[in-house]
């Protein structure tokens, strides 16, 4: 049974949620906002201060009488390790609790090399970056990782990922957690991109669709400002929706006619190679388009149309306010967006597209690492998690 004191601090997490907006508030303001007794508020503030989640501001607030001390969220209390692992390359970052990037690296890292070599590289890179920023593992509150395949979010394990040989069922959180000694959260890469874009660039959007067009194609869904993962974490896997133009095309998943097999970066690169043009992956497709290769431009625009055909149905069904396009092929800019808009606006209901915004990602390559950090921060700073931490302390 909780003592009176521990019962009072058990609501510290909800108090921290109020202060996370960064605005400094006095005790009087917090009493007015929360309706708490001053003694209860004092206990919760002390608990948060002891964990360094909040700090008194440097300057006291004065209303003409004795200056009142104000408290604000301490975004430097801990650091977060974030990784966005794609099919062929990775981006890794160290952030503070406001997702400000303190250090960042990008590297060519084929995911098909297998889980242990990939995660060993990730572990070493994290430790090197912590040293560079003057932080230690003891200051890390968690690790967020995005993977380019289906992930069961509750366990953090990949499930039958088509482009990740050797990863099926691999215990990514346990492996990294054992080697780093901190909590690890894992999700599909496009889900964390959706989180990052919504958090940093479009927080006002209640209903947002983030589509990644890279080697493959995936979709992250923000519904009522929250990430929608579905029952098992498989929501948004639009890359394997069957499209009419790809009925004879075999996808890497084993099915025929998938959107990814027609409009993904790997599919476009393969078509260019068949035409005698050297192109290894989606980045080569963009490089060729930027250099004026007509065939590459045509393929990107047609990919936009193919994707638009699928998204038109999603617009009618889900009615998002914003569609954001990210991934390597999004670097094609207006070429891919023009194809998308052409089909979506002609195939969707007028009411659904009345205020629909279709744009390229503002965060670009950073969307994934920012989203991975957001995933960790939201978990670590959730009221229940904070309450457990301060009660134990």
Short mmCIF file of C-alpha atoms in Angstrom, two decimals:
data_model
loop_
_atom_site.label_atom_id
_atom_site.label_comp_id
_atom_site.label_asym_id
_atom_site.label_seq_id
_atom_site.Cartn_x
_atom_site.Cartn_y
_atom_site.Cartn_z
CA UNK A 1 0.00 0.00 0.00
CA UNK A 2 1.33 3.43 -0.98
CA UNK A 3 2.20 5.87 1.76
CA UNK A 4 0.63 9.33 1.63
CA UNK A 5 3.90 10.77 0.28
CA UNK A 6 4.33 8.14 -2.44
CA UNK A 7 0.67 8.54 -3.40
CA UNK A 8 1.26 12.27 -3.85
CA UNK A 9 4.26 11.83 -6.13
CA UNK A 10 2.46 9.18 -8.19
CA UNK A 11 0.88 12.02 -10.20
CA UNK A 12 4.25 13.59 -11.03
CA UNK A 13 4.07 12.25 -14.61
CA UNK A 14 0.91 14.20 -15.38
CA UNK A 15 2.53 17.34 -13.98
CA UNK A 16 5.56 16.79 -16.21
CA UNK A 17 3.27 16.48 -19.23
CA UNK A 18 2.06 20.03 -18.56
CA UNK A 19 5.62 21.35 -18.30
CA UNK A 20 6.90 19.57 -21.40
CA UNK A 21 5.74 22.44 -23.61
CA UNK A 22 8.81 24.34 -22.41
CA UNK A 23 6.88 27.21 -20.83
CA UNK A 24 8.12 28.22 -17.39
CA UNK A 25 5.39 28.20 -14.74
CA UNK A 26 5.29 29.23 -11.09
CA UNK A 27 3.81 27.17 -8.26
CA UNK A 28 0.76 29.44 -8.24
CA UNK A 29 0.19 28.94 -11.96
CA UNK A 30 0.53 25.17 -11.59
CA UNK A 31 -1.91 25.10 -8.67
CA UNK A 32 -4.40 26.99 -10.82
CA UNK A 33 -3.86 24.67 -13.81
CA UNK A 34 -4.02 21.40 -11.89
CA UNK A 35 -6.30 22.16 -8.95
CA UNK A 36 -3.80 20.41 -6.66
CA UNK A 37 -3.20 21.38 -3.05
CA UNK A 38 0.04 23.31 -2.60
CA UNK A 39 1.53 20.54 -0.45
CA UNK A 40 0.77 17.89 -3.06
CA UNK A 41 2.14 20.07 -5.85
CA UNK A 42 5.31 20.67 -3.82
CA UNK A 43 5.89 16.92 -3.40
CA UNK A 44 5.46 16.28 -7.13
CA UNK A 45 7.73 19.16 -8.08
CA UNK A 46 10.40 17.87 -5.67
CA UNK A 47 10.13 14.39 -7.17
CA UNK A 48 10.59 15.74 -10.71
CA UNK A 49 13.50 17.95 -9.64
CA UNK A 50 15.21 15.01 -7.95
CA UNK A 51 15.09 13.13 -11.27
CA UNK A 52 16.24 16.29 -13.11
CA UNK A 53 13.16 16.22 -15.35
CA UNK A 54 12.49 19.86 -14.46
CA UNK A 55 14.67 22.72 -13.24
CA UNK A 56 14.04 26.15 -11.70
CA UNK A 57 14.49 28.85 -14.31
CA UNK A 58 17.52 31.10 -14.06
CA UNK A 59 15.38 34.18 -13.73
CA UNK A 60 12.54 34.38 -11.22
CA UNK A 61 9.21 35.78 -12.40
CA UNK A 62 8.05 38.99 -10.72
CA UNK A 63 4.56 40.44 -10.67
CA UNK A 64 5.50 43.49 -8.65
CA UNK A 65 6.03 41.81 -5.30
CA UNK A 66 8.46 39.13 -4.22
CA UNK A 67 9.79 37.28 -7.32
CA UNK A 68 8.27 33.80 -7.72
CA UNK A 69 10.44 30.89 -8.83
CA UNK A 70 9.25 29.23 -12.03
CA UNK A 71 9.92 25.70 -13.23
CA UNK A 72 10.53 24.43 -16.73
CA UNK A 73 11.17 21.14 -18.53
CA UNK A 74 14.84 20.14 -18.56
CA UNK A 75 15.41 18.92 -22.10
CA UNK A 76 19.04 18.16 -21.23
CA UNK A 77 18.16 15.75 -18.43
CA UNK A 78 18.88 12.71 -20.63
CA UNK A 79 19.92 11.92 -24.18
CA UNK A 80 18.33 9.60 -26.74
CA UNK A 81 20.00 7.30 -29.27
CA UNK A 82 18.11 7.07 -32.58
CA UNK A 83 18.67 5.00 -35.72
CA UNK A 84 16.90 4.83 -39.06
CA UNK A 85 18.06 1.67 -40.86
CA UNK A 86 17.06 1.51 -44.51
CA UNK A 87 17.54 -1.15 -47.14
CA UNK A 88 20.95 0.17 -48.21
CA UNK A 89 21.95 2.96 -45.82
CA UNK A 90 21.59 4.11 -42.23
CA UNK A 91 21.29 7.38 -40.34
CA UNK A 92 22.12 7.54 -36.64
CA UNK A 93 21.75 10.41 -34.16
CA UNK A 94 22.09 11.46 -30.54
CA UNK A 95 19.37 13.90 -29.45
CA UNK A 96 18.22 15.68 -26.33
CA UNK A 97 14.68 15.37 -24.96
CA UNK A 98 13.39 18.02 -27.36
CA UNK A 99 14.76 16.02 -30.36
CA UNK A 100 17.50 18.55 -30.99
CA UNK A 101 20.26 16.65 -32.79
CA UNK A 102 23.54 16.72 -30.85
CA UNK A 103 25.45 14.41 -33.22
CA UNK A 104 24.57 12.64 -36.45
CA UNK A 105 26.07 10.17 -38.90
CA UNK A 106 25.03 8.61 -42.20
CA UNK A 107 26.57 5.49 -43.72
CA UNK A 108 26.10 2.92 -46.46
CA UNK A 109 24.85 -0.12 -44.57
CA UNK A 110 23.06 -2.90 -46.51
CA UNK A 111 20.41 -4.41 -44.25
CA UNK A 112 20.84 -7.80 -45.90
CA UNK A 113 24.21 -8.28 -44.21
CA UNK A 114 22.21 -9.68 -41.29
CA UNK A 115 21.19 -8.60 -37.79
CA UNK A 116 24.32 -9.17 -35.69
CA UNK A 117 26.80 -7.40 -38.03
CA UNK A 118 24.35 -4.53 -38.49
CA UNK A 119 23.56 -4.13 -34.80
CA UNK A 120 27.24 -4.47 -33.83
CA UNK A 121 28.01 -1.56 -36.13
CA UNK A 122 25.10 0.36 -34.61
CA UNK A 123 26.25 -0.30 -31.04
CA UNK A 124 29.80 0.87 -31.77
CA UNK A 125 28.58 3.93 -33.63
CA UNK A 126 26.32 4.93 -30.75
CA UNK A 127 29.19 4.63 -28.27
CA UNK A 128 31.52 6.67 -30.49
CA UNK A 129 28.90 9.42 -30.88
CA UNK A 130 28.26 9.53 -27.14
CA UNK A 131 31.98 10.08 -26.58
CA UNK A 132 32.00 12.84 -29.21
CA UNK A 133 29.18 14.68 -27.44
CA UNK A 134 30.63 14.23 -23.97
CA UNK A 135 27.87 11.93 -22.74
CA UNK A 136 27.89 8.44 -21.26
CA UNK A 137 25.53 5.46 -21.47
CA UNK A 138 24.36 6.38 -17.97
CA UNK A 139 22.76 9.51 -19.42
CA UNK A 140 20.85 7.60 -22.12
CA UNK A 141 17.14 7.15 -21.42
CA UNK A 142 16.49 4.87 -24.38
CA UNK A 143 17.22 3.77 -27.94
CA UNK A 144 14.81 4.05 -30.89
CA UNK A 145 15.36 1.99 -34.05
CA UNK A 146 13.48 1.95 -37.36
CA UNK A 147 13.73 -1.12 -39.63
CA UNK A 148 12.77 -1.41 -43.33
CA UNK A 149 10.24 -4.18 -42.89
CA UNK A 150 7.21 -5.34 -40.88
CA UNK A 151 7.80 -5.12 -37.11
CA UNK A 152 5.60 -6.48 -34.34
CA UNK A 153 5.70 -3.35 -32.20
CA UNK A 154 4.86 -5.09 -28.90
CA UNK A 155 7.99 -7.27 -29.15
CA UNK A 156 10.13 -5.13 -31.47
CA UNK A 157 10.87 -8.17 -33.63
CA UNK A 158 10.82 -8.16 -37.46
CA UNK A 159 8.19 -10.49 -38.96
CA UNK A 160 8.91 -12.07 -42.36
CA UNK A 161 10.69 -8.96 -43.72
CA UNK A 162 11.06 -9.50 -47.49
CA UNK A 163 14.33 -7.58 -47.92
CA UNK A 164 15.97 -8.54 -44.60
CA UNK A 165 17.34 -12.11 -44.78
CA UNK A 166 18.18 -13.50 -41.36
CA UNK A 167 16.15 -10.90 -39.46
CA UNK A 168 12.84 -12.75 -39.11
CA UNK A 169 12.02 -12.96 -35.41
CA UNK A 170 15.42 -11.62 -34.35
CA UNK A 171 15.22 -10.11 -30.81
CA UNK A 172 16.49 -6.65 -31.72
CA UNK A 173 15.46 -4.92 -28.43
CA UNK A 174 16.98 -7.68 -26.30
CA UNK A 175 20.24 -7.80 -28.28
CA UNK A 176 20.81 -4.05 -28.22
CA UNK A 177 19.52 -3.74 -24.67
CA UNK A 178 22.01 -6.34 -23.47
CA UNK A 179 24.93 -4.61 -25.20
CA UNK A 180 23.97 -1.03 -24.29
CA UNK A 181 22.16 -1.53 -21.00
CA UNK A 182 19.24 0.78 -21.81
CA UNK A 183 15.61 0.30 -22.97
CA UNK A 184 15.22 -0.25 -26.73
CA UNK A 185 12.11 0.42 -28.86
CA UNK A 186 11.83 -0.81 -32.46
CA UNK A 187 9.33 0.02 -35.20
CA UNK A 188 8.93 0.02 -38.95
CA UNK A 189 11.01 2.77 -40.58
CA UNK A 190 8.10 4.58 -42.21
CA UNK A 191 6.20 4.70 -38.90
CA UNK A 192 9.06 6.56 -37.25
CA UNK A 193 9.30 8.88 -40.28
CA UNK A 194 5.61 9.72 -39.85
CA UNK A 195 6.22 10.43 -36.16
CA UNK A 196 9.20 12.65 -36.94
CA UNK A 197 7.47 14.65 -39.65
CA UNK A 198 4.36 15.18 -37.54
CA UNK A 199 6.32 16.17 -34.42
CA UNK A 200 8.79 18.57 -36.04
CA UNK A 201 7.14 19.91 -39.17
CA UNK A 202 3.36 19.44 -39.02
CA UNK A 203 2.17 19.24 -35.39
CA UNK A 204 -1.09 20.94 -36.35
CA UNK A 205 -2.15 18.06 -38.64
CA UNK A 206 -4.70 15.78 -36.96
CA UNK A 207 -4.73 13.23 -39.78
CA UNK A 208 -1.55 12.71 -41.78
CA UNK A 209 -0.25 10.08 -44.20
CA UNK A 210 3.53 9.76 -44.65
CA UNK A 211 4.63 7.76 -47.69
CA UNK A 212 8.21 6.61 -48.10
CA UNK A 213 9.32 5.85 -51.66
CA UNK A 214 12.78 4.35 -51.52
CA UNK A 215 13.93 0.88 -52.46
CA UNK A 216 10.42 -0.14 -51.43
CA UNK A 217 7.22 1.70 -50.55
CA UNK A 218 5.54 2.08 -47.17
CA UNK A 219 3.09 4.33 -45.40
CA UNK A 220 2.84 5.72 -41.86
CA UNK A 221 -0.56 6.81 -40.55
CA UNK A 222 -1.16 9.59 -38.02
CA UNK A 223 -4.80 9.47 -36.89
CA UNK A 224 -6.12 12.03 -34.41
CA UNK A 225 -2.48 13.07 -33.78
CA UNK A 226 -1.43 9.53 -32.82
CA UNK A 227 0.47 6.91 -34.79
CA UNK A 228 -1.83 4.12 -35.95
CA UNK A 229 -0.01 0.76 -36.05
CA UNK A 230 -2.97 -1.60 -36.37
CA UNK A 231 -3.59 -4.79 -34.42
CA UNK A 232 -0.14 -6.34 -34.99
CA UNK A 233 1.88 -3.35 -36.20
CA UNK A 234 1.30 -4.01 -39.90
CA UNK A 235 -0.87 -0.97 -40.74
CA UNK A 236 0.25 1.09 -43.73
CA UNK A 237 1.98 -1.63 -45.76
CA UNK A 238 0.73 -0.20 -49.05
CA UNK A 239 3.78 -1.37 -51.00
CA UNK A 240 2.17 -4.78 -51.35
CA UNK A 241 -1.23 -3.65 -52.54
CA UNK A 242 -1.91 -5.13 -55.96
CA UNK A 243 -2.06 -2.69 -58.87
CA UNK A 244 -3.51 -3.32 -62.31
CA UNK A 245 -0.39 -2.27 -64.23
CA UNK A 246 1.80 -4.83 -62.47
CA UNK A 247 -0.16 -8.04 -62.99
CA UNK A 248 2.82 -9.86 -64.54
CA UNK A 249 5.48 -8.39 -62.26
CA UNK A 250 6.84 -10.58 -59.47
CA UNK A 251 7.50 -8.78 -56.19
CA UNK A 252 10.27 -9.63 -53.73
CA UNK A 253 7.57 -10.67 -51.25
CA UNK A 254 6.65 -13.54 -53.58
CA UNK A 255 3.34 -12.11 -54.79
CA UNK A 256 2.60 -10.70 -58.22
CA UNK A 257 1.59 -7.15 -59.12
CA UNK A 258 2.57 -5.30 -55.91
CA UNK A 259 2.84 -1.50 -56.02
CA UNK A 260 6.45 -1.76 -54.81
CA UNK A 261 7.36 -4.06 -57.71
CA UNK A 262 6.08 -1.44 -60.14
CA UNK A 263 6.86 1.93 -58.54
CA UNK A 264 9.60 1.29 -55.95
CA UNK A 265 13.14 2.60 -56.40
CA UNK A 266 14.55 -0.89 -56.95
CA UNK A 267 11.97 -1.54 -59.70
CA UNK A 268 12.83 1.73 -61.47
CA UNK A 269 16.55 1.01 -61.26
CA UNK A 270 15.94 -2.43 -62.78
CA UNK A 271 14.03 -0.88 -65.69
CA UNK A 272 16.86 1.55 -66.34
CA UNK A 273 19.38 -1.31 -66.36
CA UNK A 274 17.16 -3.16 -68.84
CA UNK A 275 17.41 -0.06 -71.05
CA UNK A 276 21.20 -0.17 -70.83
CA UNK A 277 21.53 2.62 -68.26
CA UNK A 278 23.71 1.99 -65.20
CA UNK A 279 21.55 2.28 -62.05
CA UNK A 280 22.04 0.24 -58.90
CA UNK A 281 19.35 1.69 -56.62
CA UNK A 282 16.83 4.47 -55.97
CA UNK A 283 19.54 7.07 -55.41
CA UNK A 284 20.93 6.38 -58.87
CA UNK A 285 17.44 6.89 -60.31
CA UNK A 286 17.29 10.35 -58.73
CA UNK A 287 20.84 11.16 -59.80
CA UNK A 288 19.97 10.31 -63.40
CA UNK A 289 16.77 12.32 -63.33
CA UNK A 290 18.61 15.36 -61.99
CA UNK A 291 21.21 15.04 -64.74
CA UNK A 292 18.47 15.18 -67.37
CA UNK A 293 17.97 11.50 -68.21
CA UNK A 294 14.56 11.48 -69.87
CA UNK A 295 13.83 7.83 -69.12
CA UNK A 296 14.52 8.31 -65.39
CA UNK A 297 12.21 11.35 -65.31
CA UNK A 298 9.47 9.36 -67.06
CA UNK A 299 9.80 6.48 -64.60
CA UNK A 300 9.60 8.78 -61.58
CA UNK A 301 6.53 10.56 -62.89
CA UNK A 302 4.84 7.25 -63.72
CA UNK A 303 5.71 5.94 -60.25
CA UNK A 304 3.90 8.97 -58.86
CA UNK A 305 0.82 8.06 -60.91
CA UNK A 306 0.91 4.42 -59.77
CA UNK A 307 1.25 5.50 -56.16
CA UNK A 308 -1.47 8.11 -56.67
CA UNK A 309 -3.85 5.38 -57.81
CA UNK A 310 -3.41 3.56 -54.49
CA UNK A 311 -3.46 6.73 -52.40
CA UNK A 312 -6.68 7.92 -54.05
CA UNK A 313 -8.47 4.99 -52.44
CA UNK A 314 -6.81 5.76 -49.10
CA UNK A 315 -7.84 9.43 -49.36
CA UNK A 316 -11.46 8.39 -49.92
CA UNK A 317 -11.29 5.90 -47.03
CA UNK A 318 -9.23 7.78 -44.44
CA UNK A 319 -9.70 11.44 -45.45
CA UNK A 320 -6.28 12.77 -44.32
CA UNK A 321 -5.58 16.48 -44.23
CA UNK A 322 -1.96 16.03 -45.31
CA UNK A 323 0.02 13.58 -47.43
CA UNK A 324 3.79 13.84 -47.06
CA UNK A 325 6.16 12.11 -49.47
CA UNK A 326 9.59 11.07 -48.21
CA UNK A 327 12.39 8.63 -49.04
CA UNK A 328 14.98 8.76 -51.81
CA UNK A 329 12.49 9.11 -54.67
CA UNK A 330 10.90 12.12 -52.96
CA UNK A 331 14.11 13.92 -53.94
CA UNK A 332 12.59 13.88 -57.43
CA UNK A 333 10.49 16.79 -56.21
CA UNK A 334 7.76 17.97 -58.54
CA UNK A 335 8.21 15.03 -60.92
CA UNK A 336 6.83 12.54 -58.42
CA UNK A 337 4.42 15.02 -56.80
CA UNK A 338 2.94 15.98 -60.16
CA UNK A 339 2.12 12.36 -60.95
CA UNK A 340 0.61 11.87 -57.49
CA UNK A 341 -1.56 14.97 -57.59
CA UNK A 342 -2.73 14.25 -61.11
CA UNK A 343 -4.31 10.94 -60.08
CA UNK A 344 -5.38 11.70 -56.51
CA UNK A 345 -7.33 14.83 -57.40
CA UNK A 346 -9.01 13.14 -60.37
CA UNK A 347 -9.88 9.88 -58.57
CA UNK A 348 -10.81 11.03 -55.04
CA UNK A 349 -14.04 12.56 -53.80
CA UNK A 350 -14.14 16.40 -53.94
CA UNK A 351 -14.97 16.63 -50.23
CA UNK A 352 -11.94 14.48 -49.33
CA UNK A 353 -9.55 16.64 -51.39
CA UNK A 354 -11.11 20.02 -50.60
CA UNK A 355 -8.33 21.00 -48.18
CA UNK A 356 -5.85 18.19 -48.88
CA UNK A 357 -2.17 19.12 -48.86
CA UNK A 358 0.30 16.92 -50.81
CA UNK A 359 3.92 17.90 -50.19
CA UNK A 360 7.46 16.60 -49.93
CA UNK A 361 8.95 15.92 -46.49
CA UNK A 362 10.41 18.96 -44.77
CA UNK A 363 12.80 16.85 -42.67
CA UNK A 364 14.12 14.80 -45.59
CA UNK A 365 16.65 12.16 -44.46
CA UNK A 366 16.26 13.28 -40.84
CA UNK A 367 12.60 12.29 -40.50
CA UNK A 368 13.46 8.76 -39.36
CA UNK A 369 15.94 9.61 -36.60
CA UNK A 370 13.73 12.40 -35.28
CA UNK A 371 10.78 10.00 -35.22
CA UNK A 372 12.84 7.29 -33.50
CA UNK A 373 13.75 9.83 -30.81
CA UNK A 374 10.10 10.89 -30.45
CA UNK A 375 9.09 7.25 -29.98
CA UNK A 376 11.54 6.90 -27.08
CA UNK A 377 10.75 10.29 -25.52
CA UNK A 378 6.99 9.66 -25.56
CA UNK A 379 7.56 6.31 -23.86
CA UNK A 380 10.06 7.47 -21.25
CA UNK A 381 8.11 10.63 -20.38
CA UNK A 382 4.65 9.07 -20.36
CA UNK A 383 2.87 9.76 -17.05
CA UNK A 384 2.90 6.08 -16.00
CA UNK A 385 6.61 5.61 -16.73
CA UNK A 386 7.56 8.83 -14.91
CA UNK A 387 5.40 7.87 -11.93
CA UNK A 388 7.10 4.49 -11.69
CA UNK A 389 10.53 6.09 -11.87
CA UNK A 390 9.93 8.70 -9.17
CA UNK A 391 8.17 6.19 -6.92
CA UNK A 392 11.13 3.79 -7.13
CA UNK A 393 13.51 6.68 -6.41
#
